Coordinates of N, CA, C and O and ligand atoms in Angstrom, one line a residue:
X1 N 34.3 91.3 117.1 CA 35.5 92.1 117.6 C 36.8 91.6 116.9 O 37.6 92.4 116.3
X2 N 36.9 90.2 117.0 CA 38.1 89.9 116.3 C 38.5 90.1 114.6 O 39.5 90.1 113.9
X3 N 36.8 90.3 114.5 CA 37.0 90.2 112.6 C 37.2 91.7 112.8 O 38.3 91.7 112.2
X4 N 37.1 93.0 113.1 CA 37.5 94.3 113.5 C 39.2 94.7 113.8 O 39.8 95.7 113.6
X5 N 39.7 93.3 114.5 CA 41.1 93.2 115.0 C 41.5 93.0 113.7 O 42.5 93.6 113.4
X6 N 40.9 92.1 112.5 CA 41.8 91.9 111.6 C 41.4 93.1 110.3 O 42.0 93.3 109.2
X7 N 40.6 93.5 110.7 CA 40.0 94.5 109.4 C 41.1 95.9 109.5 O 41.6 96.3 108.5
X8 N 41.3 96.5 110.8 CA 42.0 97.7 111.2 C 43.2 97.8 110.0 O 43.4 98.7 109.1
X9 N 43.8 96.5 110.2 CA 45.7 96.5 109.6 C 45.6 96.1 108.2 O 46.4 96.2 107.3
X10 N 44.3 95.5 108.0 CA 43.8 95.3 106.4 C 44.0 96.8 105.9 O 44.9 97.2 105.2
X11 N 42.7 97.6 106.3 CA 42.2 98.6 105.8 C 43.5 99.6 105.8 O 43.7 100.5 104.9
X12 N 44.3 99.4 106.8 CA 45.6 100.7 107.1 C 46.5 100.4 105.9 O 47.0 101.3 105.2
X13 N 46.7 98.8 105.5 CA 48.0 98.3 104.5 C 47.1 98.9 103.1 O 47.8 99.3 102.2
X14 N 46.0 98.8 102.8 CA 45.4 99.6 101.2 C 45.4 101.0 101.4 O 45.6 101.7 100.4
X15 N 45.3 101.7 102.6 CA 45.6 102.6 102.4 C 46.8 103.4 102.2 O 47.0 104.3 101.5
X16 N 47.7 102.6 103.1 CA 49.4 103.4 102.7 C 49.7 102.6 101.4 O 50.7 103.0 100.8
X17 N 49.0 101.5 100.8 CA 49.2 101.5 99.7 C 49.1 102.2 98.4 O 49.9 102.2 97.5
X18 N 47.9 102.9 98.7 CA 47.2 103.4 97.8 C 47.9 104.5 97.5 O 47.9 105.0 96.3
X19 N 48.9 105.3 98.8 CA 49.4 106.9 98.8 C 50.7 105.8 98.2 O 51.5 106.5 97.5
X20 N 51.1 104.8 98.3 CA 52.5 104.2 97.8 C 53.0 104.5 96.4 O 54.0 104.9 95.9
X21 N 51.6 103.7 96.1 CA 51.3 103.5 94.3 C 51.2 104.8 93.3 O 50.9 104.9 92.1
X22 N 51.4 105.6 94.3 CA 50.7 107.4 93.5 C 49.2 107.2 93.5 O 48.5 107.4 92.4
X23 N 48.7 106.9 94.4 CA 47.6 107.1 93.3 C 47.0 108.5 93.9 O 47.2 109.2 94.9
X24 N 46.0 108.6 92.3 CA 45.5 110.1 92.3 C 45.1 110.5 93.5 O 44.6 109.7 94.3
X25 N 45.2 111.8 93.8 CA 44.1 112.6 94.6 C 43.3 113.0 94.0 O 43.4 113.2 92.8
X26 N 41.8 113.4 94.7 CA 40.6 113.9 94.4 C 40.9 114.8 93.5 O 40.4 114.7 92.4
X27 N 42.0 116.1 93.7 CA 42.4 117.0 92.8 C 42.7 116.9 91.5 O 42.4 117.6 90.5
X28 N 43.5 115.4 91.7 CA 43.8 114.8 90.0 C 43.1 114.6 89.2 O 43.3 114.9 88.0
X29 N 41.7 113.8 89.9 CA 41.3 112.9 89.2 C 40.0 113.8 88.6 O 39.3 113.3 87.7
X30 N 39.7 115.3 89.5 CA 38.6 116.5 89.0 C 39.7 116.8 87.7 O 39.2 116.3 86.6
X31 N 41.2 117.5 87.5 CA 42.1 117.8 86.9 C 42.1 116.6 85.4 O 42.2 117.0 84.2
X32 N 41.8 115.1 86.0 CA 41.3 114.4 84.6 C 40.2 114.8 83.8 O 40.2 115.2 82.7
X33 N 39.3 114.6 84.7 CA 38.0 115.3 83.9 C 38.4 116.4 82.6 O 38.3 116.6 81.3
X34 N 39.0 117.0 84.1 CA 38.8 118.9 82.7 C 39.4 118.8 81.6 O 39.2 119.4 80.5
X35 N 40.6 117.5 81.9 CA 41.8 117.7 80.8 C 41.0 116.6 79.5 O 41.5 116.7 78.3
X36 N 40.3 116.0 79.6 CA 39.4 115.2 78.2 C 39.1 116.1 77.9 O 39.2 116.3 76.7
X37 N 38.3 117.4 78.7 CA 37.1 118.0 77.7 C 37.8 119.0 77.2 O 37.4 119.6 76.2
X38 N 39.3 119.5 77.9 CA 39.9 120.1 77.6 C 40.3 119.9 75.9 O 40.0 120.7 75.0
X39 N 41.3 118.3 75.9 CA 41.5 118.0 75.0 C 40.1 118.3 73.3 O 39.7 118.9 72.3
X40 N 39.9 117.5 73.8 CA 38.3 117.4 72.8 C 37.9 119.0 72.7 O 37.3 119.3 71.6
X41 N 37.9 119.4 73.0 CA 37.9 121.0 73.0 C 38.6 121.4 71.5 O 38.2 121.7 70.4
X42 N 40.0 121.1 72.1 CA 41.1 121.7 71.0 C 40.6 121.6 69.6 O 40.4 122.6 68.8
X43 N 40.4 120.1 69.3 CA 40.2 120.3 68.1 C 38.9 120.6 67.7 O 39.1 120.7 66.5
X44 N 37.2 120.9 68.2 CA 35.9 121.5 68.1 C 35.7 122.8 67.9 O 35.0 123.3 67.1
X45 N 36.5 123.4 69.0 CA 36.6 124.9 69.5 C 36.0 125.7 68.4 O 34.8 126.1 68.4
X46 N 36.9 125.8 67.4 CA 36.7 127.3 66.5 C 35.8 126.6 65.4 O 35.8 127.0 64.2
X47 N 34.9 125.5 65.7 CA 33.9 124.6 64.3 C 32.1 125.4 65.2 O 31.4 125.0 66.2
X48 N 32.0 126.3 64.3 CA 30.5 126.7 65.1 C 29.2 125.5 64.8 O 28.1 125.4 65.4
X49 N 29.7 124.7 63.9 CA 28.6 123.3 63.5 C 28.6 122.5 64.9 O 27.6 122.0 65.2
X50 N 30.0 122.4 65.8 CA 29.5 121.9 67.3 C 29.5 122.8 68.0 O 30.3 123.0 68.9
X51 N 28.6 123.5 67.8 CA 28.6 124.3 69.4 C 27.6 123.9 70.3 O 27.6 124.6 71.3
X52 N 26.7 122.9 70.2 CA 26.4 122.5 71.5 C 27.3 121.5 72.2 O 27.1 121.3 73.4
X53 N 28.5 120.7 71.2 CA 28.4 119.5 71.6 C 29.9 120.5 72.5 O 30.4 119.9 73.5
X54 N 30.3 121.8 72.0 CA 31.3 122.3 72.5 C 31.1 122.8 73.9 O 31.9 122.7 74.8
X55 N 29.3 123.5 74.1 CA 29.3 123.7 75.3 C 29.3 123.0 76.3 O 29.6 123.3 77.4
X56 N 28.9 121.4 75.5 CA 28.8 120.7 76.9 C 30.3 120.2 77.5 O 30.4 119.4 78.5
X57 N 31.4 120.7 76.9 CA 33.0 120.8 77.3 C 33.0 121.6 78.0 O 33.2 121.4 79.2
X58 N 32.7 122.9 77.6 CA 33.0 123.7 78.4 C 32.1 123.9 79.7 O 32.3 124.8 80.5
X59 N 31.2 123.1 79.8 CA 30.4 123.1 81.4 C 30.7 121.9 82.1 O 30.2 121.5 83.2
X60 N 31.9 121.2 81.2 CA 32.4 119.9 81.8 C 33.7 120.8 82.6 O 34.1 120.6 83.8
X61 N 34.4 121.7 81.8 CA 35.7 122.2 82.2 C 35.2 123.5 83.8 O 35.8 123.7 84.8
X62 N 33.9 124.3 83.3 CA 33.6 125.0 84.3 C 33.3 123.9 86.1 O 33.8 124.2 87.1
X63 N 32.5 123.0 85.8 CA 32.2 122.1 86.9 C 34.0 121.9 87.5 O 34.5 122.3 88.5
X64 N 34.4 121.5 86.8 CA 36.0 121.2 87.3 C 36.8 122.4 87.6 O 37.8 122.1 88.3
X65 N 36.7 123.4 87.3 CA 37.0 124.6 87.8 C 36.8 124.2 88.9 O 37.5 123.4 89.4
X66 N 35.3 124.8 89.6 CA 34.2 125.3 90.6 C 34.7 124.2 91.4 O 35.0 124.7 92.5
X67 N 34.8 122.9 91.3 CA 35.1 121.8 92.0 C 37.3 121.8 92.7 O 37.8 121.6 93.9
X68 N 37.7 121.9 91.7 CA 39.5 122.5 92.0 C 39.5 123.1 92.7 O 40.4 122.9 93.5
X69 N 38.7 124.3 93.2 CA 39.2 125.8 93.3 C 38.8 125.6 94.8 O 39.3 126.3 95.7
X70 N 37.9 124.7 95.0 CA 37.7 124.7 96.5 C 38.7 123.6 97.5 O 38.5 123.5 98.7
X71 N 39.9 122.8 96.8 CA 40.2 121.8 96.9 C 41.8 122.5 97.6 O 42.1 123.7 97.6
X72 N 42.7 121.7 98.0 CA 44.3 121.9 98.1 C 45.0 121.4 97.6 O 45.2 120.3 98.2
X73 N 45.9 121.5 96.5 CA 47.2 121.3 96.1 C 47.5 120.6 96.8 O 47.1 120.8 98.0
X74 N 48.5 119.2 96.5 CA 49.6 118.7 97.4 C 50.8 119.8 97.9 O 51.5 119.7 98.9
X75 N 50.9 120.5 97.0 CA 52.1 121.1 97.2 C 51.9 122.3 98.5 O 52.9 122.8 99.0
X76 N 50.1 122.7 99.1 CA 50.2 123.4 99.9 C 51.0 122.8 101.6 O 51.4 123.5 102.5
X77 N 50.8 121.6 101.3 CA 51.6 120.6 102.5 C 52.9 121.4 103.0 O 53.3 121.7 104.1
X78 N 53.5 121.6 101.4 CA 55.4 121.9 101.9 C 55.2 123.5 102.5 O 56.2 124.1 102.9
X79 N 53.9 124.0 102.6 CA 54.6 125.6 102.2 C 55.0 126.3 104.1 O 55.2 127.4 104.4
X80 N 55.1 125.4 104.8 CA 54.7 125.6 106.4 C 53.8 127.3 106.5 O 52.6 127.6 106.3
X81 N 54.7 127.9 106.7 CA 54.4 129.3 107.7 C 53.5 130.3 106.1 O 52.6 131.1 106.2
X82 N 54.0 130.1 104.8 CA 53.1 130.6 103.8 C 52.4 129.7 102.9 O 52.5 129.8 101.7
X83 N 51.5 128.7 103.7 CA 50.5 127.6 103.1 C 49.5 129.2 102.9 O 49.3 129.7 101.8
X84 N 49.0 129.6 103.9 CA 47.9 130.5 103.6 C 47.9 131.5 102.4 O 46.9 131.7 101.7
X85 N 49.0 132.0 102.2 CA 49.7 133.1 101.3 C 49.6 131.9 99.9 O 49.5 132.3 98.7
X86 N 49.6 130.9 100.1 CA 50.3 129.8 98.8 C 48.8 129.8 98.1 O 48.6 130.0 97.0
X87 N 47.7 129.4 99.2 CA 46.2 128.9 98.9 C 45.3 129.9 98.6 O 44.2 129.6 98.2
X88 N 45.8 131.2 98.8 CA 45.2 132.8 98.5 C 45.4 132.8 96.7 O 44.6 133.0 95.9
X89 N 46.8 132.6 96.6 CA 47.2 132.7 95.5 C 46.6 131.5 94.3 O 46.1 131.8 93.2
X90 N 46.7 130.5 94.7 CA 45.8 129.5 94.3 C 44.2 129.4 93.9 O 43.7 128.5 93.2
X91 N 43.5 130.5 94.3 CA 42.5 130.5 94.3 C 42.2 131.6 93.8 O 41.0 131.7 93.6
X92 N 43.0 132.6 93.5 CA 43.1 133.9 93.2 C 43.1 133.4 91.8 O 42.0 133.4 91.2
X93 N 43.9 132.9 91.2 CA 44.2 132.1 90.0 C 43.3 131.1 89.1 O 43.2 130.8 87.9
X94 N 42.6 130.7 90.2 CA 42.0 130.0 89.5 C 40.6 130.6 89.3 O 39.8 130.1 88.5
X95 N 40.2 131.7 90.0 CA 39.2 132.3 89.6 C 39.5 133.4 88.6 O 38.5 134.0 88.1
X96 N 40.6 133.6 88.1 CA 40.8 134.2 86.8 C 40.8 133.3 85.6 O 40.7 133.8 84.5
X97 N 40.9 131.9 85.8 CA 40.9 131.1 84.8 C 39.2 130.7 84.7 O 38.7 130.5 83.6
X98 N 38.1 130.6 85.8 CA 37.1 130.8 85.4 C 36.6 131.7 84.8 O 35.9 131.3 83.9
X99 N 36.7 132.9 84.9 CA 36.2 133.8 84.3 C 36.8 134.1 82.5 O 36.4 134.9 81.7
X100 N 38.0 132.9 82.3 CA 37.9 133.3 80.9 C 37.1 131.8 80.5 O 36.3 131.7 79.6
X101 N 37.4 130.7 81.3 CA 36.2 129.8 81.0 C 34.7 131.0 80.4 O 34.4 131.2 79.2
X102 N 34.3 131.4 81.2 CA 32.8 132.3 81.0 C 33.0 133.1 79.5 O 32.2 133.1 78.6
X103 N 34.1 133.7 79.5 CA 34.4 134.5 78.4 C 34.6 133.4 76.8 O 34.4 133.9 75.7
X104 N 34.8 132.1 76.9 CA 35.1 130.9 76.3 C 33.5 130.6 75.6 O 33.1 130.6 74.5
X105 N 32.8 130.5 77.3 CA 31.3 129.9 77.1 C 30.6 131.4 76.4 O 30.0 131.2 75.3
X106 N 30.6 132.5 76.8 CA 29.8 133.5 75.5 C 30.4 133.7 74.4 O 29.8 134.4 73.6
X107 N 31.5 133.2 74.2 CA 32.2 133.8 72.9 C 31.6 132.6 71.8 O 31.2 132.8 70.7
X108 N 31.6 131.1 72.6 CA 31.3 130.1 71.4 C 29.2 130.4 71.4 O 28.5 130.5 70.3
X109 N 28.7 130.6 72.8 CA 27.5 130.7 72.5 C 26.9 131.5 71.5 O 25.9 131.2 70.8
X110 N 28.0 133.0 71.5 CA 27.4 134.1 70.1 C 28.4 134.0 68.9 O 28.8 134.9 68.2
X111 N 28.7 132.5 68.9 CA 29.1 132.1 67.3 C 30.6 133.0 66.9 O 31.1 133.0 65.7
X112 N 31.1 133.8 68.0 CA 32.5 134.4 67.9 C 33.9 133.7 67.6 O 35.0 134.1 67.9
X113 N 33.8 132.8 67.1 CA 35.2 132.4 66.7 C 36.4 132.6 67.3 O 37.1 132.1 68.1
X114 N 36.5 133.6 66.4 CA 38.2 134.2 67.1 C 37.9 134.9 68.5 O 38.9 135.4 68.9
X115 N 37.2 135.0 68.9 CA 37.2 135.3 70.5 C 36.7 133.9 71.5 O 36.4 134.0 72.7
X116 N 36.6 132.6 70.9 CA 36.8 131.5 71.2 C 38.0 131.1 71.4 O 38.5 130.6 72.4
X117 N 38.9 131.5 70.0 CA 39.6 130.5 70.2 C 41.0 131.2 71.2 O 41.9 130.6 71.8
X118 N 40.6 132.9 71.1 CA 41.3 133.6 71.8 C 41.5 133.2 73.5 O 42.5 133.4 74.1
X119 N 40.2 132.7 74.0 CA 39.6 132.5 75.4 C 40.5 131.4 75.1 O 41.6 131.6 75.7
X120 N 40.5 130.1 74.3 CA 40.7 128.8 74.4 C 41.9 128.8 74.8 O 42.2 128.2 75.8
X121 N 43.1 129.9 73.7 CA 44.6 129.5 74.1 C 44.6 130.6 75.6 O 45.5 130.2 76.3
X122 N 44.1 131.5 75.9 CA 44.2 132.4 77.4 C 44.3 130.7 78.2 O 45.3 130.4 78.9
X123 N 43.2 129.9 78.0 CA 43.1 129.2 79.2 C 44.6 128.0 79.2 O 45.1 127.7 80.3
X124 N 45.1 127.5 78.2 CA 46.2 126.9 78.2 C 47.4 127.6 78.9 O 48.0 127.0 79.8
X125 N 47.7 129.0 78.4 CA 48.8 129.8 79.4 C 48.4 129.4 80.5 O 49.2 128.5 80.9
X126 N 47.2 129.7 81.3 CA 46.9 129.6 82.4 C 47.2 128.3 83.5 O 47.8 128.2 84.5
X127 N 46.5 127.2 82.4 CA 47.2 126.0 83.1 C 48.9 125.9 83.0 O 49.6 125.6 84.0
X128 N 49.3 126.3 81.8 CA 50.8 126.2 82.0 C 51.4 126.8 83.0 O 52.4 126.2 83.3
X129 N 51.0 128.5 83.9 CA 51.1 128.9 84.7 C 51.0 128.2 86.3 O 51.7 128.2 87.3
X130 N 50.0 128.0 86.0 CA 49.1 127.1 87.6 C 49.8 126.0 87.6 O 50.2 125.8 88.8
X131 N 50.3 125.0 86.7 CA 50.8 123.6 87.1 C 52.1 124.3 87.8 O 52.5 123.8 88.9
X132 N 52.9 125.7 87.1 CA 54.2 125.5 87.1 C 54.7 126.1 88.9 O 55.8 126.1 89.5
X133 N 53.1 126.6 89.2 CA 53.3 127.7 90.5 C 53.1 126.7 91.3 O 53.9 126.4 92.2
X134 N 51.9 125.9 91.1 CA 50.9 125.0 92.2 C 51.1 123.6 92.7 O 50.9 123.1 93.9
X135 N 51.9 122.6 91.1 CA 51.3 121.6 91.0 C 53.4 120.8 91.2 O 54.5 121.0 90.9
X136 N 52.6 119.8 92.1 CA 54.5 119.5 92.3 C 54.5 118.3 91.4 O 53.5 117.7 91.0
X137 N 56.4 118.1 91.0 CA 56.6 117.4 89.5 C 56.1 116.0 90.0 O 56.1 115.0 89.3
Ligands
HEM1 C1 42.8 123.6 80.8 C2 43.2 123.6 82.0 C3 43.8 122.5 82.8 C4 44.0 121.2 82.5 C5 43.6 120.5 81.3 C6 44.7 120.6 83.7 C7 45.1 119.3 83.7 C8 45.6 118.7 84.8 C9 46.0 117.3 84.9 C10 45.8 116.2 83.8 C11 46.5 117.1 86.2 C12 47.0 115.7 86.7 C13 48.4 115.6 86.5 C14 49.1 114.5 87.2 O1 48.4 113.4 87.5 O2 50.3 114.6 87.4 C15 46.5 118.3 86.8 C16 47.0 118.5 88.1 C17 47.0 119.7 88.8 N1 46.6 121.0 88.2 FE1 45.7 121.3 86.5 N2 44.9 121.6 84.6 C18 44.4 122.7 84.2 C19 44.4 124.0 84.8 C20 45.0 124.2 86.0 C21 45.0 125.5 86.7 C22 44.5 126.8 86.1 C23 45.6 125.3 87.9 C24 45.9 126.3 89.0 C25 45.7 127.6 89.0 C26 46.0 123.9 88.0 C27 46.6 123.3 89.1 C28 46.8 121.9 89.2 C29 47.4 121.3 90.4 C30 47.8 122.0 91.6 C31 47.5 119.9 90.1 C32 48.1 118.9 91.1 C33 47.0 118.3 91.9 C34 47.3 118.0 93.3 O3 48.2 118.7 93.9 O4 46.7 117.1 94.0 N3 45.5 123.2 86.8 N4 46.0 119.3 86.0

């Protein structure tokens, strides 16, 4: 019992630590993922000599979709009375960014190039859009 008495105020001090320090949320740290394969993407994308090594980005970036999309923003905390309206729109969004993911993944599978690289920069607006709606500074 007493090692319990000392564990409680242990375990509470790493935790308000942890929210102290910034550290990531689950959200972030799916948002890391996508953003390597994202990266590594950029420069692969429009080389049809990697396209396997391309798809497996883009089923790294799809997982991280599918995984975000079910998740909450920090920022839906602030929205009180239109959190619901905030997380409609959120998700509304981000299922339009999967579906050019999909459009990404058939364009590099049938060796389409410029309809790669077209999907590739679609999905950058998109993040530029989403951080600037969703994601607090
Ligand atoms: C290629 C696409 C994307 C990449 C590479 C990307 C990358 C990232 C990264 C690196 C972070 C963490 C930033 C930090 O620690 O401050 C982040 C956070 C975030 N991103 Fe994205 N992102 C992408 C698309 C999107 C889209 C489409 C949305 C929304 C529709 C979105 C919404 C957010 C939100 C809300 C956060 C903050 C997480 C939280 O509130 O806990 N991102 N993103």
């Amino acid at each position: 019992m007493k090692v319990l008495k000392n564990f409680i105020p242990f375990a509470a001090v790493l935790c308000l630590g942890g929210v102290a320090l910034g550290e990531d949320t689950p959200m972030e740290k799916e948002m890391g993922v996508m953003n390597t394969a994202y990266k590594a993407l950029k420069k692969s994308v429009e080389d049809p000599a990697q396209k396997a090594e391309n798809l497996k980005l883009i089923a790294d970036i799809k997982k991280t979709t599918e995984s975000t999309a079910k998740m909450e923003p920090k920022m839906a905390a602030d929205q009180g009375a239109k959190k619901a309206e905030f997380l409609a729109k959120y998700k509304s969004e981000m299922a339009e960014f999967g579906k050019v993911v999909d459009a990404l993944e058939a364009a590099v599978k049938s060796g389409d190039t410029a309809a790669a690289k077209a999907a590739f920069v679609k999905l950058g607006e998109l993040k530029k859009k989403g951080h600037e709606e969703f994601k607090k500074d």
